[in-house]
Amino acid sequence: MKTFLNVGDIGPLEKALAEAQEIKNDRYKYQHLGKNKTLMMIFFNNSLRTRLSTQKAAMNLGMNVIVLDVNAGAWKLETERGVIMDGDKSEHLLEAIPVMGCYCDIIGVRSFAGLTDREYDYAETVVNQFIKYSGRPVFAMETATVHPLQAFADLITIEEYKEVKRPKVVLTWAPHCRALPQAVPNSFAQWMLAADVDFVVTHPEGYELDPKFVGDIRVEYDQRKAFEGADFVYAKNWSNPGVTNPGDYGKITSKDMSWTVDEEHMSWTNNGKFMHCLPVRRGLIVTDDVIESPNSIVIPEAANREISCSVVLKRMLEAL
C-alpha cells in the first residue's frame, strides 16, 4: 500500500478487520517490520488522538518517529504554485517535501480544510503534493476532506460492540459554535457504505455531503425517524459542504439546538451505543448524561485509533 486516503485503499474490509484483531491480540508481533525504518508525522494542524495513536502504533512496529509541527519551530510553508514569495512564508512545499522524504521511509500528513475555497480544499492540494513529490508512501492523518484512520477505527469499534449481524448505524449532524470540516463525516459515510451495516445519515436540509464520498446515500431529515431502531449513533458536526448552494461552503447555516444528542434522542434507539471521534463539545454535540452513560463507547473508539493505524503502517512497511 503506497497511499491511504480512502476506504478503497485498504482492500477487502473483512481482511483488514481480521488483521486489526490480530494486532490487537499482539501489538508487538510485527516489530521486525519497522526496524531501522522511520515514520515522519507532519502536522499543519493541532492533534491529540491522531498524534499519540500514530506515534504509539509506529513504536509498536519498531519504527523510529520524527514529528514535525509546521506551525511551531519550522519555516512557514507556501503551498501555492506561481506566487511571489515576498510575504511571511520562507519555504515552498515543493522544496520542503522532497527534503522531508530524504529523512524517512513513510510520511503521515495532517492538514485541515481552510473552509473558504471549496475547490482548493476538495482538490486536496497539500496531501497530493506530498504524494507526488516525497517519493515515499503517504497516509492521511486527516486532510481537508477525509479522515480514514478515524473511520477505520470506528468500523473496528462497531464490529466489537455490535449485537446483531447487520446493525443500524446513524450518522447525525449536531450543532457547534465553530465551522468544522467535513472530513470525519465524509470518511465515516464512505466506510459505512462499504461495510455490512444498515446506514442512514440525518442532518438539516442544506447540509448534504458531497456525492464524491457518499454516493446515493440514504438521508433522513427527520432526526427522530433516523434514530428509530439504531444500534449505533455517531454524532458529528460539520459546516455546510456547499453541495446544494456553493456560496454556503464552510458556513454555519444552522445552530438548531434540538439536534443535540440527549437522553430523549437515545431513547428512540435500540439501546444504541453513542459514538464520537473526539474532541467533543459537551452541551452542543451531546449532553453529559449521554457521553457518560454505559452506552457511550467514545473511549474504546479512541483507543482503536492505535489499532487502525497499526494496520495501515504494517501494510506500508510490507510494501517497502
Short mmCIF file of C-alpha atoms in Angstrom, two decimals:
data_model
loop_
_atom_site.label_atom_id
_atom_site.label_comp_id
_atom_site.label_asym_id
_atom_site.label_seq_id
_atom_site.Cartn_x
_atom_site.Cartn_y
_atom_site.Cartn_z
CA MET A 1 0.00 0.00 0.00
CA LYS A 2 1.55 3.27 -1.16
CA THR A 3 -1.20 5.70 -0.14
CA PHE A 4 -4.01 5.64 2.38
CA LEU A 5 -6.78 8.20 2.00
CA ASN A 6 -9.97 6.34 1.15
CA VAL A 7 -11.68 3.07 2.02
CA GLY A 8 -10.68 1.52 -1.31
CA ASP A 9 -7.01 1.81 -0.35
CA ILE A 10 -7.35 -0.76 2.44
CA GLY A 11 -8.70 -3.58 0.27
CA PRO A 12 -11.32 -6.10 1.48
CA LEU A 13 -12.72 -4.90 4.80
CA GLU A 14 -13.07 -8.43 6.20
CA LYS A 15 -9.34 -8.97 5.80
CA ALA A 16 -8.48 -5.57 7.29
CA LEU A 17 -10.71 -6.20 10.30
CA ALA A 18 -9.17 -9.62 10.87
CA GLU A 19 -5.73 -8.04 10.72
CA ALA A 20 -6.84 -5.41 13.22
CA GLN A 21 -7.94 -8.12 15.65
CA GLU A 22 -4.67 -9.97 15.17
CA ILE A 23 -2.70 -6.84 16.01
CA LYS A 24 -4.95 -6.06 18.96
CA ASN A 25 -4.19 -9.52 20.36
CA ASP A 26 -0.44 -8.90 20.00
CA ARG A 27 0.51 -5.28 19.31
CA TYR A 28 4.23 -6.07 19.04
CA LYS A 29 4.03 -9.08 16.75
CA TYR A 30 5.38 -7.20 13.74
CA GLN A 31 8.15 -5.17 15.37
CA HIS A 32 10.66 -6.60 12.94
CA LEU A 33 8.96 -4.79 10.04
CA GLY A 34 9.83 -1.35 11.39
CA LYS A 35 13.41 -1.99 12.45
CA ASN A 36 15.63 0.83 11.15
CA LYS A 37 12.63 2.42 9.43
CA THR A 38 11.47 5.97 10.16
CA LEU A 39 7.99 7.49 10.17
CA MET A 40 7.71 11.25 9.70
CA MET A 41 4.48 12.78 11.03
CA ILE A 42 3.78 16.26 9.64
CA PHE A 43 1.19 18.42 11.36
CA PHE A 44 -0.24 21.56 9.81
CA ASN A 45 -2.98 21.49 12.47
CA ASN A 46 -3.47 20.56 16.12
CA SER A 47 -3.89 16.96 17.23
CA LEU A 48 -4.24 14.81 20.34
CA ARG A 49 -5.54 11.31 19.46
CA THR A 50 -4.03 11.22 15.98
CA ARG A 51 -0.62 12.31 17.19
CA LEU A 52 -0.49 9.95 20.16
CA SER A 53 -2.07 6.92 18.50
CA THR A 54 0.01 7.17 15.32
CA GLN A 55 3.24 7.53 17.24
CA LYS A 56 2.32 4.61 19.50
CA ALA A 57 1.42 2.43 16.51
CA ALA A 58 4.75 3.20 14.85
CA MET A 59 6.65 2.39 18.04
CA ASN A 60 4.75 -0.89 18.39
CA LEU A 61 6.02 -1.77 14.91
CA GLY A 62 9.61 -0.95 15.87
CA MET A 63 9.85 2.30 13.92
CA ASN A 64 11.73 5.49 14.68
CA VAL A 65 9.43 8.52 14.70
CA ILE A 66 10.03 12.15 13.71
CA VAL A 67 7.26 14.65 14.49
CA LEU A 68 7.22 17.99 12.68
CA ASP A 69 4.75 20.67 13.75
CA VAL A 70 4.84 23.05 10.81
CA ASN A 71 3.39 25.90 12.90
CA ALA A 72 5.94 25.62 15.72
CA GLY A 73 9.66 25.59 15.03
CA ALA A 74 9.62 25.20 11.24
CA TRP A 75 9.78 27.70 8.40
CA LYS A 76 6.36 28.88 7.29
CA LEU A 77 5.49 26.94 4.15
CA GLU A 78 3.98 28.22 0.93
CA THR A 79 1.59 25.76 -0.72
CA GLU A 80 0.53 27.67 -3.85
CA ARG A 81 2.40 27.49 -7.16
CA GLY A 82 3.28 30.59 -9.18
CA VAL A 83 3.36 33.00 -6.25
CA ILE A 84 5.93 35.69 -5.48
CA MET A 85 7.16 34.71 -2.04
CA ASP A 86 7.61 38.19 -0.62
CA GLY A 87 5.47 37.60 2.46
CA ASP A 88 5.98 35.69 5.71
CA LYS A 89 6.44 32.26 4.08
CA SER A 90 10.12 31.42 3.67
CA GLU A 91 10.00 27.96 2.08
CA HIS A 92 7.88 26.29 -0.56
CA LEU A 93 6.40 22.82 -0.14
CA LEU A 94 7.96 21.85 -3.48
CA GLU A 95 11.41 22.03 -1.89
CA ALA A 96 10.41 21.07 1.63
CA ILE A 97 8.61 17.87 0.67
CA PRO A 98 11.47 16.07 -1.14
CA VAL A 99 13.82 17.15 1.66
CA MET A 100 11.47 15.56 4.21
CA GLY A 101 11.41 12.43 2.08
CA CYS A 102 15.20 12.17 2.42
CA TYR A 103 14.88 11.63 6.17
CA CYS A 104 12.18 8.98 6.43
CA ASP A 105 10.55 5.90 4.91
CA ILE A 106 6.84 6.73 5.40
CA ILE A 107 5.06 10.08 5.77
CA GLY A 108 1.82 10.89 7.59
CA VAL A 109 0.19 14.27 6.82
CA ARG A 110 -2.41 16.21 8.77
CA SER A 111 -3.81 19.28 7.03
CA PHE A 112 -7.32 20.64 7.55
CA ALA A 113 -9.66 22.41 5.17
CA GLY A 114 -9.44 26.20 5.05
CA LEU A 115 -13.24 26.30 4.53
CA THR A 116 -13.04 29.37 2.32
CA ASP A 117 -12.24 27.86 -1.09
CA ARG A 118 -14.14 24.65 -1.75
CA GLU A 119 -12.30 23.87 -4.97
CA TYR A 120 -8.92 24.19 -3.25
CA ASP A 121 -9.96 22.09 -0.26
CA TYR A 122 -11.59 19.31 -2.26
CA ALA A 123 -8.60 19.12 -4.61
CA GLU A 124 -6.57 18.02 -1.54
CA THR A 125 -3.78 20.33 -2.67
CA VAL A 126 -1.46 19.77 0.31
CA VAL A 127 -1.55 16.00 0.72
CA ASN A 128 -1.44 15.40 -3.02
CA GLN A 129 1.81 17.35 -3.24
CA PHE A 130 3.30 15.01 -0.63
CA ILE A 131 2.14 12.00 -2.64
CA LYS A 132 3.61 13.45 -5.85
CA TYR A 133 6.94 14.84 -4.63
CA SER A 134 8.04 12.99 -1.46
CA GLY A 135 8.97 9.68 -3.09
CA ARG A 136 7.54 7.94 0.00
CA PRO A 137 4.32 6.16 0.94
CA VAL A 138 1.89 8.76 2.31
CA PHE A 139 -1.11 8.33 4.57
CA ALA A 140 -3.70 10.81 5.78
CA MET A 141 -3.80 11.78 9.44
CA GLU A 142 -6.86 13.85 8.44
CA THR A 143 -6.91 16.08 5.41
CA ALA A 144 -9.22 18.72 4.01
CA THR A 145 -11.84 16.12 3.07
CA VAL A 146 -11.05 12.75 4.70
CA HIS A 147 -10.01 11.13 7.99
CA PRO A 148 -9.61 7.43 7.12
CA LEU A 149 -7.70 6.38 10.26
CA GLN A 150 -10.67 7.58 12.32
CA ALA A 151 -13.24 5.86 10.09
CA PHE A 152 -11.30 2.59 10.18
CA ALA A 153 -11.14 2.78 13.99
CA ASP A 154 -14.89 3.50 14.03
CA LEU A 155 -15.55 0.37 11.98
CA ILE A 156 -13.34 -1.75 14.27
CA THR A 157 -15.31 -0.43 17.26
CA ILE A 158 -18.68 -1.19 15.67
CA GLU A 159 -17.52 -4.73 14.88
CA GLU A 160 -16.50 -5.22 18.51
CA TYR A 161 -19.73 -3.86 20.02
CA LYS A 162 -22.43 -4.94 17.57
CA GLU A 163 -25.05 -7.37 18.88
CA VAL A 164 -26.68 -8.18 15.54
CA LYS A 165 -25.09 -9.27 12.28
CA ARG A 166 -26.11 -6.14 10.37
CA PRO A 167 -26.53 -3.25 12.81
CA LYS A 168 -28.27 0.01 12.07
CA VAL A 169 -25.74 2.86 12.16
CA VAL A 170 -26.83 6.51 12.18
CA LEU A 171 -24.59 9.47 11.44
CA THR A 172 -26.25 12.54 12.91
CA TRP A 173 -25.31 16.18 12.49
CA ALA A 174 -25.22 18.20 15.71
CA PRO A 175 -24.78 21.92 16.35
CA HIS A 176 -21.43 23.58 17.02
CA CYS A 177 -20.09 27.06 17.77
CA ARG A 178 -17.37 26.88 15.09
CA ALA A 179 -17.30 25.96 11.42
CA LEU A 180 -15.81 22.46 11.17
CA PRO A 181 -14.59 20.48 8.12
CA GLN A 182 -16.50 17.59 6.56
CA ALA A 183 -13.54 15.18 6.73
CA VAL A 184 -14.84 12.96 9.54
CA PRO A 185 -18.40 12.60 8.22
CA ASN A 186 -17.11 12.11 4.67
CA SER A 187 -14.88 9.22 5.70
CA PHE A 188 -17.34 7.72 8.16
CA ALA A 189 -20.03 7.65 5.48
CA GLN A 190 -17.61 6.24 2.92
CA TRP A 191 -16.54 3.39 5.23
CA MET A 192 -20.05 2.59 6.45
CA LEU A 193 -21.29 2.35 2.87
CA ALA A 194 -18.55 -0.19 2.21
CA ALA A 195 -19.34 -2.17 5.38
CA ASP A 196 -22.18 -4.59 6.06
CA VAL A 197 -24.38 -2.20 8.04
CA ASP A 198 -27.75 -0.51 7.63
CA PHE A 199 -26.57 3.07 7.30
CA VAL A 200 -28.54 6.32 7.41
CA VAL A 201 -27.48 9.95 7.68
CA THR A 202 -29.58 12.66 9.30
CA HIS A 203 -28.95 16.40 9.15
CA PRO A 204 -30.75 19.68 8.46
CA GLU A 205 -31.61 20.35 4.85
CA GLY A 206 -28.74 22.02 3.03
CA TYR A 207 -26.04 20.05 4.85
CA GLU A 208 -25.81 17.30 2.24
CA LEU A 209 -22.37 15.66 2.00
CA ASP A 210 -20.52 15.51 -1.31
CA PRO A 211 -21.67 12.59 -3.52
CA LYS A 212 -17.96 12.01 -4.27
CA PHE A 213 -17.79 10.36 -0.86
CA VAL A 214 -21.36 9.31 -0.11
CA GLY A 215 -22.87 8.45 -3.49
CA ASP A 216 -26.62 7.87 -3.29
CA ILE A 217 -26.60 7.83 0.49
CA ARG A 218 -29.81 7.36 2.44
CA VAL A 219 -30.68 10.70 4.09
CA GLU A 220 -33.48 11.16 6.63
CA TYR A 221 -34.10 14.80 7.51
CA ASP A 222 -36.33 13.84 10.45
CA GLN A 223 -33.80 13.05 13.20
CA ARG A 224 -36.29 11.07 15.27
CA LYS A 225 -37.17 8.80 12.36
CA ALA A 226 -33.47 8.27 11.64
CA PHE A 227 -32.77 7.27 15.26
CA GLU A 228 -35.57 4.72 15.47
CA GLY A 229 -34.11 1.26 15.97
CA ALA A 230 -30.50 2.48 15.74
CA ASP A 231 -27.79 0.26 17.24
CA PHE A 232 -25.11 2.94 16.93
CA VAL A 233 -25.43 6.73 16.88
CA TYR A 234 -22.41 8.65 15.58
CA ALA A 235 -22.75 12.35 16.34
CA LYS A 236 -20.64 14.90 14.48
CA ASN A 237 -20.91 18.49 13.43
CA TRP A 238 -19.83 19.67 10.01
CA SER A 239 -20.08 23.05 8.36
CA ASN A 240 -22.14 23.46 5.22
CA PRO A 241 -20.47 21.42 2.42
CA GLY A 242 -21.81 23.77 -0.25
CA VAL A 243 -23.26 20.95 -2.34
CA THR A 244 -26.71 22.46 -2.81
CA ASN A 245 -25.52 26.08 -2.57
CA PRO A 246 -21.79 26.63 -3.27
CA GLY A 247 -21.94 30.05 -1.63
CA ASP A 248 -22.66 28.40 1.73
CA TYR A 249 -19.45 26.37 1.74
CA GLY A 250 -17.76 26.36 5.13
CA LYS A 251 -20.52 28.39 6.76
CA ILE A 252 -22.72 27.63 9.77
CA THR A 253 -26.20 27.76 8.28
CA SER A 254 -27.92 26.08 11.23
CA LYS A 255 -27.49 26.29 15.01
CA ASP A 256 -30.59 24.27 15.84
CA MET A 257 -30.01 23.00 19.39
CA SER A 258 -32.81 20.44 19.03
CA TRP A 259 -30.23 18.31 17.18
CA THR A 260 -28.03 17.96 20.31
CA VAL A 261 -27.99 14.28 21.31
CA ASP A 262 -29.54 13.87 24.74
CA GLU A 263 -31.25 11.07 26.68
CA GLU A 264 -34.52 11.60 24.84
CA HIS A 265 -32.78 11.17 21.49
CA MET A 266 -31.10 7.96 22.66
CA SER A 267 -34.45 6.64 23.94
CA TRP A 268 -35.57 6.47 20.30
CA THR A 269 -32.83 3.93 19.53
CA ASN A 270 -32.47 0.19 20.06
CA ASN A 271 -30.46 0.72 23.27
CA GLY A 272 -27.96 2.32 20.90
CA LYS A 273 -24.30 2.92 21.55
CA PHE A 274 -23.09 6.54 21.35
CA MET A 275 -20.01 7.33 19.26
CA HIS A 276 -17.97 10.45 18.54
CA CYS A 277 -14.45 10.97 17.17
CA LEU A 278 -13.48 13.47 19.94
CA PRO A 279 -12.78 16.17 20.94
CA VAL A 280 -16.43 16.84 21.67
CA ARG A 281 -18.21 19.99 22.82
CA ARG A 282 -20.47 18.91 25.66
CA GLY A 283 -23.83 20.63 25.70
CA LEU A 284 -23.63 21.26 21.94
CA ILE A 285 -22.94 17.89 20.33
CA VAL A 286 -24.03 15.72 23.26
CA THR A 287 -25.20 16.07 26.84
CA ASP A 288 -23.18 14.91 29.83
CA ASP A 289 -25.60 12.13 30.70
CA VAL A 290 -25.27 10.54 27.24
CA ILE A 291 -21.50 10.72 26.85
CA GLU A 292 -21.02 9.47 30.43
CA SER A 293 -23.56 6.67 30.12
CA PRO A 294 -22.67 2.95 29.94
CA ASN A 295 -23.69 3.06 26.27
CA SER A 296 -21.04 5.63 25.41
CA ILE A 297 -18.12 3.94 23.64
CA VAL A 298 -16.09 7.03 22.77
CA ILE A 299 -13.06 5.90 24.81
CA PRO A 300 -12.77 2.40 23.27
CA GLU A 301 -13.34 4.09 19.92
CA ALA A 302 -10.39 6.43 20.56
CA ALA A 303 -8.25 3.51 21.75
CA ASN A 304 -8.86 1.75 18.44
CA ARG A 305 -7.08 4.59 16.66
CA GLU A 306 -3.82 2.85 17.63
CA ILE A 307 -5.08 -0.36 16.03
CA SER A 308 -6.30 1.17 12.77
CA CYS A 309 -3.01 2.98 12.32
CA SER A 310 -1.03 -0.15 13.13
CA VAL A 311 -2.73 -2.00 10.27
CA VAL A 312 -2.04 0.84 7.83
CA LEU A 313 1.62 1.19 8.83
CA LYS A 314 2.10 -2.58 8.73
CA ARG A 315 0.75 -2.70 5.18
CA MET A 316 3.04 0.15 4.12
CA LEU A 317 6.10 -1.40 5.72
CA GLU A 318 5.39 -4.70 3.99
CA ALA A 319 5.28 -2.88 0.65
CA LEU A 320 8.66 -1.13 1.08
#
